[in-house]
mmCIF file of C-alpha atoms and ligand atoms in Angstrom:
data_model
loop_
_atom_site.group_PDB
_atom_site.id
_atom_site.type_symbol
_atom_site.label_atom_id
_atom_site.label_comp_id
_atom_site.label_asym_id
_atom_site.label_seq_id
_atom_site.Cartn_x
_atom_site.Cartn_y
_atom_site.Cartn_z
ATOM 1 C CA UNK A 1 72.039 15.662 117.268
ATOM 2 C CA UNK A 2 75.028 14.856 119.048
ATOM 3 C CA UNK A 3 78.592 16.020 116.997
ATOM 4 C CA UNK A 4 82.105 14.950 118.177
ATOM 5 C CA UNK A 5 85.567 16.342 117.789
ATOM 6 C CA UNK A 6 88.354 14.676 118.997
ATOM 7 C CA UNK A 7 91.913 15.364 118.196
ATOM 8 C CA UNK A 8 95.042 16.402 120.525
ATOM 9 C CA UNK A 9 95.678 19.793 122.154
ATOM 10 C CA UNK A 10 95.971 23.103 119.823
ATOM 11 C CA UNK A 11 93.921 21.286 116.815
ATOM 12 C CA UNK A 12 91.493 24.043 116.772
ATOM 13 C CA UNK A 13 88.916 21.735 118.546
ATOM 14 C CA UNK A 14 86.924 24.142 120.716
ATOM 15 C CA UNK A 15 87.483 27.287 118.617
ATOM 16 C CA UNK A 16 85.597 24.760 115.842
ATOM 17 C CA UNK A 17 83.065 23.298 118.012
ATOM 18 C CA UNK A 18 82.076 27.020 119.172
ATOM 19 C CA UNK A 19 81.403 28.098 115.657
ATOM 20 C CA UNK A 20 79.194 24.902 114.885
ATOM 21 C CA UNK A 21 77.589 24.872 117.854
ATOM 22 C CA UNK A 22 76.082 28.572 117.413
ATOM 23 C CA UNK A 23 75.335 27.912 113.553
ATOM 24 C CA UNK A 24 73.630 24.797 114.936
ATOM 25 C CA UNK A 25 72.146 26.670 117.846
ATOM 26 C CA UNK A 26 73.287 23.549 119.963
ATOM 27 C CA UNK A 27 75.063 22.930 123.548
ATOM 28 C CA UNK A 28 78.950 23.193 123.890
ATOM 29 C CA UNK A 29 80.855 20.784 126.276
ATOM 30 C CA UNK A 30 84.232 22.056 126.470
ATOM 31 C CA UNK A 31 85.106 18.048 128.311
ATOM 32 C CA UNK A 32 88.985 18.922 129.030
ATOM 33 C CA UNK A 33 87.340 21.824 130.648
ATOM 34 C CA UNK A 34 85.949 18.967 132.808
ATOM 35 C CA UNK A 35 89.407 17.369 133.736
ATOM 36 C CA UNK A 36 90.879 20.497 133.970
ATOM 37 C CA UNK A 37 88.947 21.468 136.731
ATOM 38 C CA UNK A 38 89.467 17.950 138.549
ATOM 39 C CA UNK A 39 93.126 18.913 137.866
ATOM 40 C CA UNK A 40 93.052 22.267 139.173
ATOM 41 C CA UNK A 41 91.031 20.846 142.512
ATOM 42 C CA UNK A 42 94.052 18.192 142.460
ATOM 43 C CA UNK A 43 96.916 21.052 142.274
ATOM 44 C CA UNK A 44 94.327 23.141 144.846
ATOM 45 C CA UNK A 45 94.676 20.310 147.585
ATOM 46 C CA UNK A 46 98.396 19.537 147.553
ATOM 47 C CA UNK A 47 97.838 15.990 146.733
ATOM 48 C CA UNK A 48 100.422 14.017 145.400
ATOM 49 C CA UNK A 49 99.723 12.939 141.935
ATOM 50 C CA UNK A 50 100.865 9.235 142.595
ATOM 51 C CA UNK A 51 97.533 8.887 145.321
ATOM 52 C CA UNK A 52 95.029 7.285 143.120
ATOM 53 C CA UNK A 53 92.018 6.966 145.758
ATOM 54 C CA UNK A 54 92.858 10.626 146.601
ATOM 55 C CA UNK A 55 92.417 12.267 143.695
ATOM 56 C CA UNK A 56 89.339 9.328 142.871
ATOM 57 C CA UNK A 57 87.892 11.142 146.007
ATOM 58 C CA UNK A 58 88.374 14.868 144.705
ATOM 59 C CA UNK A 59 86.851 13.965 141.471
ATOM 60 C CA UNK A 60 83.554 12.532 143.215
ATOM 61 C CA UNK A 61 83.122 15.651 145.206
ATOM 62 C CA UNK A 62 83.962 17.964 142.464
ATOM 63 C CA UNK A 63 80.508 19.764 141.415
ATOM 64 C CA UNK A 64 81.477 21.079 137.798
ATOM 65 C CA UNK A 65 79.120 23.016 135.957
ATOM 66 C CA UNK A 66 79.616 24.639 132.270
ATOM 67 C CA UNK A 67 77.223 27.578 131.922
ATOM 68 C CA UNK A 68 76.970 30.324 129.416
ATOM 69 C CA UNK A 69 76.618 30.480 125.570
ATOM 70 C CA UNK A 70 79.129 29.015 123.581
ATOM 71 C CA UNK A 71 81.994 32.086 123.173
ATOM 72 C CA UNK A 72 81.541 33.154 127.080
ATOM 73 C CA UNK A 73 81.546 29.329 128.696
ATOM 74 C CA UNK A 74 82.250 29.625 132.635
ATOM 75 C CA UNK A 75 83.639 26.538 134.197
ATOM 76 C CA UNK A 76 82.356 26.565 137.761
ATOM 77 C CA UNK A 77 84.425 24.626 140.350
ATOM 78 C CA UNK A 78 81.974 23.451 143.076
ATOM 79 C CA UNK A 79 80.183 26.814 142.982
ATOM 80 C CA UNK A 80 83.251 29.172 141.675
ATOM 81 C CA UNK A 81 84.648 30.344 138.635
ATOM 82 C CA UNK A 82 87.606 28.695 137.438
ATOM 83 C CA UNK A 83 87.426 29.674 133.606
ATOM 84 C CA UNK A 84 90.621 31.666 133.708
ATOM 85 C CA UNK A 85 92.620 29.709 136.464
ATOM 86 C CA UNK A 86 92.331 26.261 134.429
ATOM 87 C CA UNK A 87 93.867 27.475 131.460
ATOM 88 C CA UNK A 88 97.492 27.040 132.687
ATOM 89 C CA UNK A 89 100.032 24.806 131.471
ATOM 90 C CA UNK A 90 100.399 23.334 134.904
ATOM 91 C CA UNK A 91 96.626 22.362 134.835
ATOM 92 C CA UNK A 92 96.650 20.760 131.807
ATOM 93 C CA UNK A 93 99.623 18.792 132.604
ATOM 94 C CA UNK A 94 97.253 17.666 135.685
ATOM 95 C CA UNK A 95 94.345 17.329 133.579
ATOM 96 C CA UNK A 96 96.539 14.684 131.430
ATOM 97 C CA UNK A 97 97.608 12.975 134.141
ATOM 98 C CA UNK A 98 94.013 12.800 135.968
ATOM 99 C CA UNK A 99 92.725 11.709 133.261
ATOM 100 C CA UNK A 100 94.699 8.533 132.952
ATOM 101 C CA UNK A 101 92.328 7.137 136.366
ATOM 102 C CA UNK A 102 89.865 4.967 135.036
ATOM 103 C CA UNK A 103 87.632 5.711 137.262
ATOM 104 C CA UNK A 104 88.456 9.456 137.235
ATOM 105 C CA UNK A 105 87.002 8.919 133.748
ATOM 106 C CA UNK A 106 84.128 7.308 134.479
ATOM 107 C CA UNK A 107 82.734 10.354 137.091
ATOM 108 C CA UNK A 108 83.092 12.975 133.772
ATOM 109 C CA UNK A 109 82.343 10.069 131.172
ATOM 110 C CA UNK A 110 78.595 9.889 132.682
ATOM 111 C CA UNK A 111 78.926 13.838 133.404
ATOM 112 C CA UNK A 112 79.179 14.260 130.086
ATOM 113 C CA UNK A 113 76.069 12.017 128.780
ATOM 114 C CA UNK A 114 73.560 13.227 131.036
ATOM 115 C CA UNK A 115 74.600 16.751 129.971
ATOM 116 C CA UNK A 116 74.721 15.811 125.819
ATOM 117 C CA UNK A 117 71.314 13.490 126.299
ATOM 118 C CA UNK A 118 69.602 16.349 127.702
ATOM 119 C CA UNK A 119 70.686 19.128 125.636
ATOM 120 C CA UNK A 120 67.064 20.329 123.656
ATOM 121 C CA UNK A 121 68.518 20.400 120.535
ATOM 122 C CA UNK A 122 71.609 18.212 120.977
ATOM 123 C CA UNK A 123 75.141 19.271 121.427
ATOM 124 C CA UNK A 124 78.958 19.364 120.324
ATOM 125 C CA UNK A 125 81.720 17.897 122.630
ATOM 126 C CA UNK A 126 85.351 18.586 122.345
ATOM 127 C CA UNK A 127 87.844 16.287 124.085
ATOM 128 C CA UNK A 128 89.841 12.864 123.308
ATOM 129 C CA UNK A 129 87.455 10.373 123.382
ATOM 130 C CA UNK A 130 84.144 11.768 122.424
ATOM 131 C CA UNK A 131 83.378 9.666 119.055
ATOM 132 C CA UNK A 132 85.174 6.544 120.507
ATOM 133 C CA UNK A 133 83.766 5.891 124.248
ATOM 134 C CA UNK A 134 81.431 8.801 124.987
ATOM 135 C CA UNK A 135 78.820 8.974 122.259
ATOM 136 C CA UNK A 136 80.213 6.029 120.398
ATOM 137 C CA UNK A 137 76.492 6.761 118.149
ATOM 138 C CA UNK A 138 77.491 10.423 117.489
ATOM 139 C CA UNK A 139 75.681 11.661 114.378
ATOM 140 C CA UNK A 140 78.904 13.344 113.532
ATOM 141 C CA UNK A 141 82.531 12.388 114.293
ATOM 142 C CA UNK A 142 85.409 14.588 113.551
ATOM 143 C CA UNK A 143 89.200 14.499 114.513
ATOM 144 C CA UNK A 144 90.736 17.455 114.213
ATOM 145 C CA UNK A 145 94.574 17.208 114.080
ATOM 146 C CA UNK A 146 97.737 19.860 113.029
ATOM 147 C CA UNK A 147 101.435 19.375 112.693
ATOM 148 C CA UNK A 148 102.955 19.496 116.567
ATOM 149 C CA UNK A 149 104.646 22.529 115.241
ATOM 150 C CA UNK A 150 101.715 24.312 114.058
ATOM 151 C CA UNK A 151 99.806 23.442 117.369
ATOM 152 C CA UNK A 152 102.402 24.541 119.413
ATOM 153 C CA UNK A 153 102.331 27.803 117.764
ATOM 154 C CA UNK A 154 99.085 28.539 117.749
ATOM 155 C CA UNK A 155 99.096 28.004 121.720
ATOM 156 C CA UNK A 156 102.425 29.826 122.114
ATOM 157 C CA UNK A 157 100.385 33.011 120.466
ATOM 158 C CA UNK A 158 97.119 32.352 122.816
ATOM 159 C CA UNK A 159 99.889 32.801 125.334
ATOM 160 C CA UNK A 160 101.360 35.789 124.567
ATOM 161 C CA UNK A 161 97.568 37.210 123.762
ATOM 162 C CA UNK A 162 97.050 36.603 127.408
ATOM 163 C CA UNK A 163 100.033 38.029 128.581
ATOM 164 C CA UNK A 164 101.426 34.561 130.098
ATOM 165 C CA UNK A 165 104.973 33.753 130.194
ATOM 166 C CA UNK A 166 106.067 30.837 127.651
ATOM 167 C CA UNK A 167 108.328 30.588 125.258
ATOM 168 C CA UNK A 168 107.842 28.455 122.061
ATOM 169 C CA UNK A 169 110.527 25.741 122.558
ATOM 170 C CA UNK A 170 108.693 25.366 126.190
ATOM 171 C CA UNK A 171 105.030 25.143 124.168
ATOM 172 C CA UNK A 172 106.008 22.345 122.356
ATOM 173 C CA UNK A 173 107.619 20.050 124.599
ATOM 174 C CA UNK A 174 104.311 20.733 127.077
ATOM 175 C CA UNK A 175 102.481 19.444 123.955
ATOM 176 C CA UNK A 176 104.629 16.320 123.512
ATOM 177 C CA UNK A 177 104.616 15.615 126.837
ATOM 178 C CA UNK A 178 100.823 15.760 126.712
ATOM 179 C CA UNK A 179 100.419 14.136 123.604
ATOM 180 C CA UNK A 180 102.496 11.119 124.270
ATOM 181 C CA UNK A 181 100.030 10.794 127.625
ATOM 182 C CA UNK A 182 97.032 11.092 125.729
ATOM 183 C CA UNK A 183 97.633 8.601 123.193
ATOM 184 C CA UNK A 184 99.486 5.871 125.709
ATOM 185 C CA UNK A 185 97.092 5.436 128.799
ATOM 186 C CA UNK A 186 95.465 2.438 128.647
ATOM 187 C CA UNK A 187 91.853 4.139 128.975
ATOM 188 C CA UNK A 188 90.352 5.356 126.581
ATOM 189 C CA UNK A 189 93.374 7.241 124.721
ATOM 190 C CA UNK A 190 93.277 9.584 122.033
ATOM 191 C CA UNK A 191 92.514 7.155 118.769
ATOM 192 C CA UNK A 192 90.873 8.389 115.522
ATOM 193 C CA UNK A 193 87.143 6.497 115.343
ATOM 194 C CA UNK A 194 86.543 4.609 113.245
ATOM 195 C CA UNK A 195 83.843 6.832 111.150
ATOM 196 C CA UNK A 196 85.588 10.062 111.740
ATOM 197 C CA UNK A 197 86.089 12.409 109.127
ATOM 198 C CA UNK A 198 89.723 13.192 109.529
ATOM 199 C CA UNK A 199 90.593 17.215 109.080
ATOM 200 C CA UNK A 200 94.450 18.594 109.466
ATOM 201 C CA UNK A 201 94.058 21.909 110.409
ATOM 202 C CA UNK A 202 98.121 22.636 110.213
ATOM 203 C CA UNK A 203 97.354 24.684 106.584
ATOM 204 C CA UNK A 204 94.237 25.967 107.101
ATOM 205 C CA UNK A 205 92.631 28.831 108.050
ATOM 206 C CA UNK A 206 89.481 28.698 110.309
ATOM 207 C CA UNK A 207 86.677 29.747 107.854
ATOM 208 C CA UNK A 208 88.351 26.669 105.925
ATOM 209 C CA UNK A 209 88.184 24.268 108.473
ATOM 210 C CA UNK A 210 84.705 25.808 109.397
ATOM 211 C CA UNK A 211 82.940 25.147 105.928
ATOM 212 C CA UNK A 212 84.764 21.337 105.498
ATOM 213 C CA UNK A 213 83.067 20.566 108.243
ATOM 214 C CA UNK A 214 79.632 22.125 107.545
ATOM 215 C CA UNK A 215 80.118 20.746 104.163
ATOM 216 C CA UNK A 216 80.063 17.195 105.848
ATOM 217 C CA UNK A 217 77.025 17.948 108.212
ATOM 218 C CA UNK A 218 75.228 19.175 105.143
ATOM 219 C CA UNK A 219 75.755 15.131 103.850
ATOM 220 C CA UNK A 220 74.963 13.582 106.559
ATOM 221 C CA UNK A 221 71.781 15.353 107.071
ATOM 222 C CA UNK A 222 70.970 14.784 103.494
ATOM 223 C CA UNK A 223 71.595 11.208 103.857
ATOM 224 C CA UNK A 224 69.398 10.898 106.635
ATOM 225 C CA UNK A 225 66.722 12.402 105.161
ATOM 226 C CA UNK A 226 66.747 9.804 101.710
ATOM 227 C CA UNK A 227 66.989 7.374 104.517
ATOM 228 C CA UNK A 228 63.833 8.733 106.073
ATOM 229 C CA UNK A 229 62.312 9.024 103.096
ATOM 230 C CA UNK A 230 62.297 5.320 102.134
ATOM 231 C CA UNK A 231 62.020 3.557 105.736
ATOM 232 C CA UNK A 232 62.042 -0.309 103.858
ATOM 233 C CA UNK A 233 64.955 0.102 102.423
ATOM 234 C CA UNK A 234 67.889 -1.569 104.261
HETATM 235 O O1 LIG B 301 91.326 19.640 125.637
HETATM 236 P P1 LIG B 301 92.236 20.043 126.814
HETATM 237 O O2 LIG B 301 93.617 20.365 126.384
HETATM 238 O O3 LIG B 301 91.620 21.142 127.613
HETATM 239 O O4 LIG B 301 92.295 18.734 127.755
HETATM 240 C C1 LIG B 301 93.095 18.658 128.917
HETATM 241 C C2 LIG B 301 93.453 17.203 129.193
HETATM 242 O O5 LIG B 301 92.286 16.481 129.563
HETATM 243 C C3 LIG B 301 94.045 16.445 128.014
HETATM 244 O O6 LIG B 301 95.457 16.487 128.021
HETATM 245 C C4 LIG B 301 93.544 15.041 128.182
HETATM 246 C C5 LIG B 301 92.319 15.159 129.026
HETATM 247 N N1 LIG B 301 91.076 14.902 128.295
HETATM 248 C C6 LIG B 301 90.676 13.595 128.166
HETATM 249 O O7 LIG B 301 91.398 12.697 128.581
HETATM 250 N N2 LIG B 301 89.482 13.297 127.587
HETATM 251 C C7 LIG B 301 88.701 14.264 127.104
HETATM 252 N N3 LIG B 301 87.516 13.937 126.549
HETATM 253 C C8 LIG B 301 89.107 15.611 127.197
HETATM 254 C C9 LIG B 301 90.316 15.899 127.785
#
């Protein structure tokens, strides 16, 4: 069982694929955990963002683990926890711009299938390009998209939560920024799939968002089951 969110940043995408993935008792990949921590190794070395092979080089040596249930995920940066440090605006600036290296995105693409294709049960991933390049077969594809406006308000009030400095204005031009450089690199950018259920989370609560989506698992797995039921049937 492999389920896929995609969307852009502050959609609600790993708060969402938390909840399903304890209902569904199955793995979480948080994957912009992934090239957040290549960023944060990036940002750690003092490379220039501009040397390709250099940062091609950090992301080969970068042993990144995600361990722990769902709600207390640890990213581990070659042996060290960098849940907390990666959560910057600065590193996921870096993490957008990393992610644009083709073959930065090739080290976490595989990563990221040898960790879903081993899961017992199966597994959710979060990230840009889960239903379109990762697990093009996903069982279940959602996008999960929001008003900039809304996003950038939700993450303003994560912020404040955590006691780190922003402001709102500053929130939403980081998301901008971000979004324009998710949806315009020429790898792999942030697209809708074509079999995604599309879910704007800008008016919705949550719970709401929560039980659409359940709602469509419920289908599918209903489906496949009349499908199982009468294997000649084409
Ligand atoms: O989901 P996030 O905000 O933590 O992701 C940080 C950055 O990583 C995001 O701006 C783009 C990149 N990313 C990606 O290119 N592909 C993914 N599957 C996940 C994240």
């Amino acid at each position: 069982m492999i389920i896929a969110i995609d969307g852009p940043s502050g959609a609600g995408k790993s708060t969402l694929g938390k909840m399903l993935a304890k209902k569904l008792n199955l793995l979480y990949l948080d994957t912009g955990a992934m090239y957040r921590a290549v960023g944060l190794a990036v940002l750690e070395s003092g490379t220039n963002n501009e040397k390709k092979e250099k940062i091609i080089k950090i992301a080969e040596n970068a042993k990144i683990e995600l361990i722990g249930e769902p709600d207390s995920l640890q990213v581990l940066l070659n042996g060290r926890d960098v849940s907390t440090e990666i959560r910057t605006n600065e590193v996921g600036q870096m993490a957008s711009i990393v992610s644009t290296i083709s073959q930065v995105r090739k080290i976490l693409v595989e990563h990221q299938r040898n960790l879903g294709e081993n899961a017992p049960k199966g597994c959710v991933l979060d990230g840009r390009d889960i239903g379109t390049v990762v697990f093009p077969q996903a069982n279940a594809k959602f996008f999960l998209t929001a008003k900039p406006e809304a996003r950038a308000q939700r993450r303003f009030g994560e912020d404040l939560d955590k006691g780190r400095a922003a402001t709102y204005e500053q929130t939403l031009a980081e998301i901008n920024l971000r979004d324009e450089r998710d949806v315009s690199r020429a790898d792999s950018p942030l697209m809708i799939a074509e079999d995604a259920v599309v879910i704007d989370t800008s008016e919705l609560d949550l719970r709401e968002v929560f039980e659409q989506m359940m709602c469509v698992l419920r289908e599918r797995q209903s489906d496949e089951r009349t499908r199982m039921a009468r294997p000649h049937e084409v």
